[in-house]
Amino acid sequence: MKFTLVRGQQRGLSTVLLKEPASAARQPLSVMGGMLAAMSLNISLRARWGRRARRWGDEAIAELRADLDRLGYGWGPIPPRLRVALRHTYAAEVPWFVFMLAAVMLAYIAVAYFVIVLGLYREHDPPWRWMLAWAISVTLLMKLCVKTRGAGLPFVRNLLTLECKATIRACSEAYGASHAQRAEKLSAVGTALRRLEGDVMRAHRRSGTVAFLSPRRRELKVHAGQVVAKLREAEAT
């Protein structure tokens, strides 16, 4: 390790200062190394999460294939768009859950802050530490909401696909149930159909492709009602 001697004056006294010029050059390198390590960790976590979400999607597709085969619809392949929708849905389920949790916490912190300020500190200002903690918490939660909402939107837009899969699963279980379990499984099919009907009626609002005041909303609502009527007709038969 190399050092250089530098003469300096402090309060009229001659002092000897030691400094290491090489350390200043190594500081940017250490910062760059930390940034590269963080980037590699982020890429590794994203890749691991992508593989896990893809595996969940593949398992859902395999379950759907088995249910269709049991019901006697094994002659046709699962459409590629349905495969993509299932994979996107399972990949976006956790981000949407995190978004909802962060949104609830953000609303709770905002309401709690105003309740505390109006109730306990009506005549004087609250401590600055509370203000700082509140500002940091709100900022972090808002940033988390913004980042996770976009990643979780496919889960909401493909809820109808999940409900269709769940209904097919319920029908498959009822088809293969024993005589003692048949009544319970048929009741589960009716419950799944009621949920599916609600998702069909709300699909045009969740799609994100139809404007709020668009005249297509009325047409889509009428079409959704026709689909629900067909589902009830199929259930009755």
C-alpha positions as a LaTeX table, in Angstrom:
\begin{tabular}{lrrr}
\hline
Residue & $x$ (\AA) & $y$ (\AA) & $z$ (\AA) \\
\hline
Met1 & 0.00 & 0.00 & 0.00 \\
Lys2 & 1.54 & 3.30 & $-1.07$ \\
Phe3 & 1.23 & 6.54 & 0.90 \\
Thr4 & 2.38 & 10.08 & 0.08 \\
Leu5 & 3.41 & 12.77 & 2.54 \\
Val6 & 1.68 & 16.12 & 2.29 \\
Arg7 & 2.78 & 19.22 & 4.19 \\
Gly8 & $-0.06$ & 21.26 & 5.64 \\
Gln9 & $-0.48$ & 24.22 & 7.98 \\
Gln10 & $-3.02$ & 24.05 & 10.85 \\
Arg11 & $-3.16$ & 26.92 & 13.35 \\
Gly12 & 0.40 & 27.86 & 12.53 \\
Leu13 & 1.75 & 24.42 & 13.26 \\
Ser14 & 3.41 & 22.19 & 10.72 \\
Thr15 & 1.61 & 18.85 & 10.50 \\
Val16 & 2.10 & 15.79 & 8.40 \\
Leu17 & $-1.00$ & 14.38 & 6.76 \\
Leu18 & $-1.23$ & 10.91 & 5.32 \\
Lys19 & $-3.56$ & 10.18 & 2.49 \\
Glu20 & $-4.06$ & 7.31 & 0.05 \\
Pro21 & $-4.86$ & 8.50 & $-3.47$ \\
Ala22 & $-5.56$ & 4.97 & $-4.69$ \\
Ser23 & $-8.56$ & 4.58 & $-2.35$ \\
Ala24 & $-10.37$ & 7.46 & $-4.06$ \\
Ala25 & $-9.94$ & 5.69 & $-7.38$ \\
Arg26 & $-11.24$ & 2.43 & $-5.95$ \\
Gln27 & $-14.46$ & 3.96 & $-4.57$ \\
Pro28 & $-16.21$ & 4.33 & $-7.99$ \\
Leu29 & $-15.20$ & 0.76 & $-8.79$ \\
Ser30 & $-16.79$ & $-0.52$ & $-5.58$ \\
Val31 & $-19.98$ & 1.44 & $-6.29$ \\
Met32 & $-20.08$ & 0.06 & $-9.82$ \\
Gly33 & $-19.57$ & $-3.45$ & $-8.48$ \\
Gly34 & $-22.47$ & $-3.02$ & $-6.07$ \\
Met35 & $-24.72$ & $-1.77$ & $-8.86$ \\
Leu36 & $-23.80$ & $-4.72$ & $-11.07$ \\
Ala37 & $-24.45$ & $-7.15$ & $-8.20$ \\
Ala38 & $-27.87$ & $-5.59$ & $-7.58$ \\
Met39 & $-28.72$ & $-5.75$ & $-11.30$ \\
Ser40 & $-27.66$ & $-9.40$ & $-11.52$ \\
Leu41 & $-29.73$ & $-10.23$ & $-8.43$ \\
Asn42 & $-32.76$ & $-8.49$ & $-9.93$ \\
Ile43 & $-32.36$ & $-10.38$ & $-13.19$ \\
Ser44 & $-31.95$ & $-13.66$ & $-11.32$ \\
Leu45 & $-35.10$ & $-13.07$ & $-9.24$ \\
Arg46 & $-37.09$ & $-12.10$ & $-12.33$ \\
Ala47 & $-35.94$ & $-15.23$ & $-14.15$ \\
Arg48 & $-36.76$ & $-17.44$ & $-11.17$ \\
Trp49 & $-40.21$ & $-15.85$ & $-10.81$ \\
Gly50 & $-40.81$ & $-16.22$ & $-14.55$ \\
Arg51 & $-39.99$ & $-19.94$ & $-14.42$ \\
Arg52 & $-42.25$ & $-20.46$ & $-11.41$ \\
Ala53 & $-45.17$ & $-18.58$ & $-13.00$ \\
Arg54 & $-44.68$ & $-20.50$ & $-16.25$ \\
Arg55 & $-44.79$ & $-23.76$ & $-14.33$ \\
Trp56 & $-48.04$ & $-22.73$ & $-12.64$ \\
Gly57 & $-49.52$ & $-21.88$ & $-16.02$ \\
Asp58 & $-48.42$ & $-25.20$ & $-17.50$ \\
Glu59 & $-49.95$ & $-27.07$ & $-14.55$ \\
Ala60 & $-53.25$ & $-25.22$ & $-15.07$ \\
Ile61 & $-53.20$ & $-26.10$ & $-18.78$ \\
Ala62 & $-52.52$ & $-29.76$ & $-17.94$ \\
Glu63 & $-55.43$ & $-29.78$ & $-15.46$ \\
Leu64 & $-57.73$ & $-28.26$ & $-18.09$ \\
Arg65 & $-56.62$ & $-30.86$ & $-20.62$ \\
Ala66 & $-57.35$ & $-33.69$ & $-18.18$ \\
Asp67 & $-60.79$ & $-32.27$ & $-17.29$ \\
Leu68 & $-61.74$ & $-31.93$ & $-20.96$ \\
Asp69 & $-60.60$ & $-35.48$ & $-21.65$ \\
Arg70 & $-62.70$ & $-36.78$ & $-18.76$ \\
Leu71 & $-65.77$ & $-34.94$ & $-20.10$ \\
Gly72 & $-65.25$ & $-36.38$ & $-23.58$ \\
Tyr73 & $-63.83$ & $-33.27$ & $-25.26$ \\
Gly74 & $-60.35$ & $-34.61$ & $-25.85$ \\
Trp75 & $-60.68$ & $-34.49$ & $-29.63$ \\
Gly76 & $-59.62$ & $-30.84$ & $-29.92$ \\
Pro77 & $-56.45$ & $-29.06$ & $-28.77$ \\
Ile78 & $-56.53$ & $-26.19$ & $-26.29$ \\
Pro79 & $-56.43$ & $-22.91$ & $-28.28$ \\
Pro80 & $-53.08$ & $-21.08$ & $-28.11$ \\
Arg81 & $-54.78$ & $-17.87$ & $-26.95$ \\
Leu82 & $-56.28$ & $-19.74$ & $-24.01$ \\
Arg83 & $-52.85$ & $-21.12$ & $-23.11$ \\
Val84 & $-51.36$ & $-17.61$ & $-23.21$ \\
Ala85 & $-54.22$ & $-16.22$ & $-21.11$ \\
Leu86 & $-53.74$ & $-18.87$ & $-18.43$ \\
Arg87 & $-49.99$ & $-18.28$ & $-18.27$ \\
His88 & $-50.44$ & $-14.50$ & $-18.02$ \\
Thr89 & $-53.11$ & $-14.89$ & $-15.37$ \\
Tyr90 & $-51.02$ & $-17.06$ & $-13.07$ \\
Ala91 & $-48.00$ & $-14.81$ & $-13.60$ \\
Ala92 & $-50.02$ & $-11.73$ & $-12.59$ \\
Glu93 & $-51.83$ & $-13.21$ & $-9.58$ \\
Val94 & $-49.18$ & $-12.36$ & $-6.97$ \\
Pro95 & $-48.51$ & $-8.80$ & $-8.30$ \\
Trp96 & $-52.25$ & $-8.08$ & $-8.15$ \\
Phe97 & $-52.43$ & $-9.38$ & $-4.58$ \\
Val98 & $-49.48$ & $-7.17$ & $-3.62$ \\
Phe99 & $-51.16$ & $-4.18$ & $-5.30$ \\
Met100 & $-54.41$ & $-4.72$ & $-3.39$ \\
Leu101 & $-52.52$ & $-5.10$ & $-0.11$ \\
Ala102 & $-50.48$ & $-1.94$ & $-0.75$ \\
Ala103 & $-53.60$ & 0.01 & $-1.74$ \\
Val104 & $-55.39$ & $-1.02$ & 1.47 \\
Met105 & $-52.37$ & $-0.09$ & 3.57 \\
Leu106 & $-52.09$ & 3.25 & 1.77 \\
Ala107 & $-55.74$ & 4.07 & 2.45 \\
Tyr108 & $-55.38$ & 2.98 & 6.08 \\
Ile109 & $-52.27$ & 5.11 & 6.66 \\
Ala110 & $-53.88$ & 8.16 & 5.04 \\
Val111 & $-57.06$ & 7.85 & 7.12 \\
Ala112 & $-55.11$ & 7.11 & 10.32 \\
Tyr113 & $-52.93$ & 10.17 & 9.74 \\
Phe114 & $-55.88$ & 12.55 & 9.44 \\
Val115 & $-57.61$ & 10.95 & 12.43 \\
Ile116 & $-54.50$ & 11.38 & 14.58 \\
Val117 & $-53.86$ & 14.93 & 13.40 \\
Leu118 & $-57.45$ & 16.06 & 13.90 \\
Gly119 & $-57.94$ & 14.16 & 17.14 \\
Leu120 & $-54.66$ & 14.49 & 19.05 \\
Tyr121 & $-52.86$ & 17.42 & 17.48 \\
Arg122 & $-55.67$ & 19.81 & 16.71 \\
Glu123 & $-54.09$ & 22.75 & 18.54 \\
His124 & $-50.43$ & 22.17 & 17.67 \\
Asp125 & $-48.39$ & 20.52 & 14.96 \\
Pro126 & $-47.51$ & 16.82 & 15.21 \\
Pro127 & $-43.86$ & 15.80 & 15.74 \\
Trp128 & $-41.72$ & 16.10 & 12.65 \\
Arg129 & $-40.63$ & 12.47 & 12.99 \\
Trp130 & $-44.24$ & 11.38 & 12.49 \\
Met131 & $-44.58$ & 13.62 & 9.48 \\
Leu132 & $-41.37$ & 12.23 & 7.97 \\
Ala133 & $-42.37$ & 8.60 & 8.62 \\
Trp134 & $-45.81$ & 9.23 & 7.14 \\
Ala135 & $-44.37$ & 10.89 & 4.03 \\
Ile136 & $-41.86$ & 8.07 & 3.46 \\
Ser137 & $-44.52$ & 5.38 & 3.98 \\
Val138 & $-46.97$ & 7.03 & 1.60 \\
Thr139 & $-44.29$ & 7.53 & $-1.05$ \\
Leu140 & $-43.12$ & 3.91 & $-0.89$ \\
Leu141 & $-46.64$ & 2.52 & $-0.94$ \\
Met142 & $-47.63$ & 4.71 & $-3.88$ \\
Lys143 & $-44.56$ & 3.59 & $-5.81$ \\
Leu144 & $-45.36$ & $-0.05$ & $-4.99$ \\
Cys145 & $-48.94$ & 0.43 & $-6.18$ \\
Val146 & $-47.79$ & 1.93 & $-9.46$ \\
Lys147 & $-45.29$ & $-0.86$ & $-10.14$ \\
Thr148 & $-47.56$ & $-3.78$ & $-9.21$ \\
Arg149 & $-50.81$ & $-2.51$ & $-10.76$ \\
Gly150 & $-49.51$ & $-2.78$ & $-14.31$ \\
Ala151 & $-48.09$ & $-6.24$ & $-13.65$ \\
Gly152 & $-51.32$ & $-7.42$ & $-12.02$ \\
Leu153 & $-53.83$ & $-6.15$ & $-14.59$ \\
Pro154 & $-53.70$ & $-9.38$ & $-16.68$ \\
Phe155 & $-55.05$ & $-11.23$ & $-13.66$ \\
Val156 & $-58.17$ & $-9.03$ & $-13.56$ \\
Arg157 & $-58.68$ & $-9.05$ & $-17.32$ \\
Asn158 & $-58.48$ & $-12.85$ & $-17.46$ \\
Leu159 & $-60.67$ & $-13.62$ & $-14.45$ \\
Leu160 & $-63.33$ & $-14.89$ & $-16.85$ \\
Thr161 & $-60.83$ & $-17.43$ & $-18.18$ \\
Leu162 & $-60.11$ & $-18.63$ & $-14.64$ \\
Glu163 & $-63.81$ & $-18.94$ & $-13.86$ \\
Cys164 & $-64.38$ & $-20.94$ & $-17.06$ \\
Lys165 & $-61.57$ & $-23.28$ & $-16.04$ \\
Ala166 & $-63.01$ & $-23.60$ & $-12.51$ \\
Thr167 & $-66.46$ & $-24.38$ & $-13.91$ \\
Ile168 & $-65.04$ & $-27.06$ & $-16.22$ \\
Arg169 & $-63.20$ & $-28.48$ & $-13.23$ \\
Ala170 & $-66.42$ & $-28.61$ & $-11.20$ \\
Cys171 & $-68.25$ & $-30.33$ & $-14.08$ \\
Ser172 & $-65.44$ & $-32.87$ & $-14.40$ \\
Glu173 & $-65.56$ & $-33.67$ & $-10.69$ \\
Ala174 & $-69.34$ & $-34.03$ & $-10.80$ \\
Tyr175 & $-69.10$ & $-36.29$ & $-13.87$ \\
Gly176 & $-66.68$ & $-38.65$ & $-12.15$ \\
Ala177 & $-68.26$ & $-38.50$ & $-8.68$ \\
Ser178 & $-69.80$ & $-41.50$ & $-6.99$ \\
His179 & $-73.51$ & $-41.76$ & $-6.25$ \\
Ala180 & $-72.99$ & $-40.63$ & $-2.65$ \\
Gln181 & $-71.09$ & $-37.50$ & $-3.70$ \\
Arg182 & $-73.15$ & $-36.63$ & $-6.78$ \\
Ala183 & $-75.50$ & $-34.19$ & $-5.01$ \\
Glu184 & $-72.63$ & $-32.29$ & $-3.40$ \\
Lys185 & $-70.70$ & $-32.05$ & $-6.65$ \\
Leu186 & $-73.76$ & $-30.88$ & $-8.59$ \\
Ser187 & $-74.30$ & $-28.17$ & $-6.01$ \\
Ala188 & $-70.67$ & $-27.10$ & $-6.53$ \\
Val189 & $-71.34$ & $-26.92$ & $-10.27$ \\
Gly190 & $-74.29$ & $-24.59$ & $-9.64$ \\
Thr191 & $-72.13$ & $-22.36$ & $-7.43$ \\
Ala192 & $-69.41$ & $-22.23$ & $-10.06$ \\
Leu193 & $-71.95$ & $-21.33$ & $-12.74$ \\
Arg194 & $-73.31$ & $-18.45$ & $-10.64$ \\
Arg195 & $-69.79$ & $-17.04$ & $-10.30$ \\
Leu196 & $-69.20$ & $-17.55$ & $-14.01$ \\
Glu197 & $-72.39$ & $-15.66$ & $-14.86$ \\
Gly198 & $-71.25$ & $-12.70$ & $-12.77$ \\
Asp199 & $-67.87$ & $-12.66$ & $-14.49$ \\
Val200 & $-69.51$ & $-12.85$ & $-17.90$ \\
Met201 & $-71.63$ & $-9.80$ & $-17.11$ \\
Arg202 & $-68.56$ & $-7.89$ & $-15.87$ \\
Ala203 & $-66.15$ & $-8.98$ & $-18.60$ \\
His204 & $-66.66$ & $-5.87$ & $-20.76$ \\
Arg205 & $-65.73$ & $-3.64$ & $-17.81$ \\
Arg206 & $-62.60$ & $-5.62$ & $-16.94$ \\
Ser207 & $-61.26$ & $-6.01$ & $-20.46$ \\
Gly208 & $-59.69$ & $-2.56$ & $-20.55$ \\
Thr209 & $-60.44$ & $-2.24$ & $-24.27$ \\
Val210 & $-63.91$ & $-0.64$ & $-24.14$ \\
Ala211 & $-64.23$ & 3.04 & $-23.23$ \\
Phe212 & $-66.58$ & 4.02 & $-20.41$ \\
Leu213 & $-69.00$ & 5.95 & $-22.66$ \\
Ser214 & $-68.59$ & 3.75 & $-25.71$ \\
Pro215 & $-71.83$ & 2.57 & $-27.40$ \\
Arg216 & $-70.27$ & $-0.90$ & $-27.60$ \\
Arg217 & $-70.87$ & $-1.38$ & $-23.88$ \\
Arg218 & $-74.60$ & $-1.78$ & $-24.43$ \\
Glu219 & $-74.03$ & $-4.32$ & $-27.21$ \\
Leu220 & $-71.55$ & $-6.27$ & $-25.11$ \\
Lys221 & $-73.92$ & $-6.27$ & $-22.15$ \\
Val222 & $-76.69$ & $-7.68$ & $-24.36$ \\
His223 & $-74.33$ & $-10.34$ & $-25.68$ \\
Ala224 & $-73.27$ & $-11.22$ & $-22.13$ \\
Gly225 & $-76.92$ & $-11.68$ & $-21.20$ \\
Gln226 & $-77.36$ & $-14.08$ & $-24.10$ \\
Val227 & $-74.32$ & $-16.09$ & $-22.96$ \\
Val228 & $-75.74$ & $-16.28$ & $-19.42$ \\
Ala229 & $-79.07$ & $-17.48$ & $-20.81$ \\
Lys230 & $-77.28$ & $-20.25$ & $-22.73$ \\
Leu231 & $-75.42$ & $-21.27$ & $-19.58$ \\
Arg232 & $-78.66$ & $-21.54$ & $-17.62$ \\
Glu233 & $-80.25$ & $-23.52$ & $-20.45$ \\
Ala234 & $-77.32$ & $-25.93$ & $-20.45$ \\
Glu235 & $-77.53$ & $-26.26$ & $-16.65$ \\
Ala236 & $-81.26$ & $-27.05$ & $-16.84$ \\
Thr237 & $-80.70$ & $-29.84$ & $-19.33$ \\
\hline
\end{tabular}
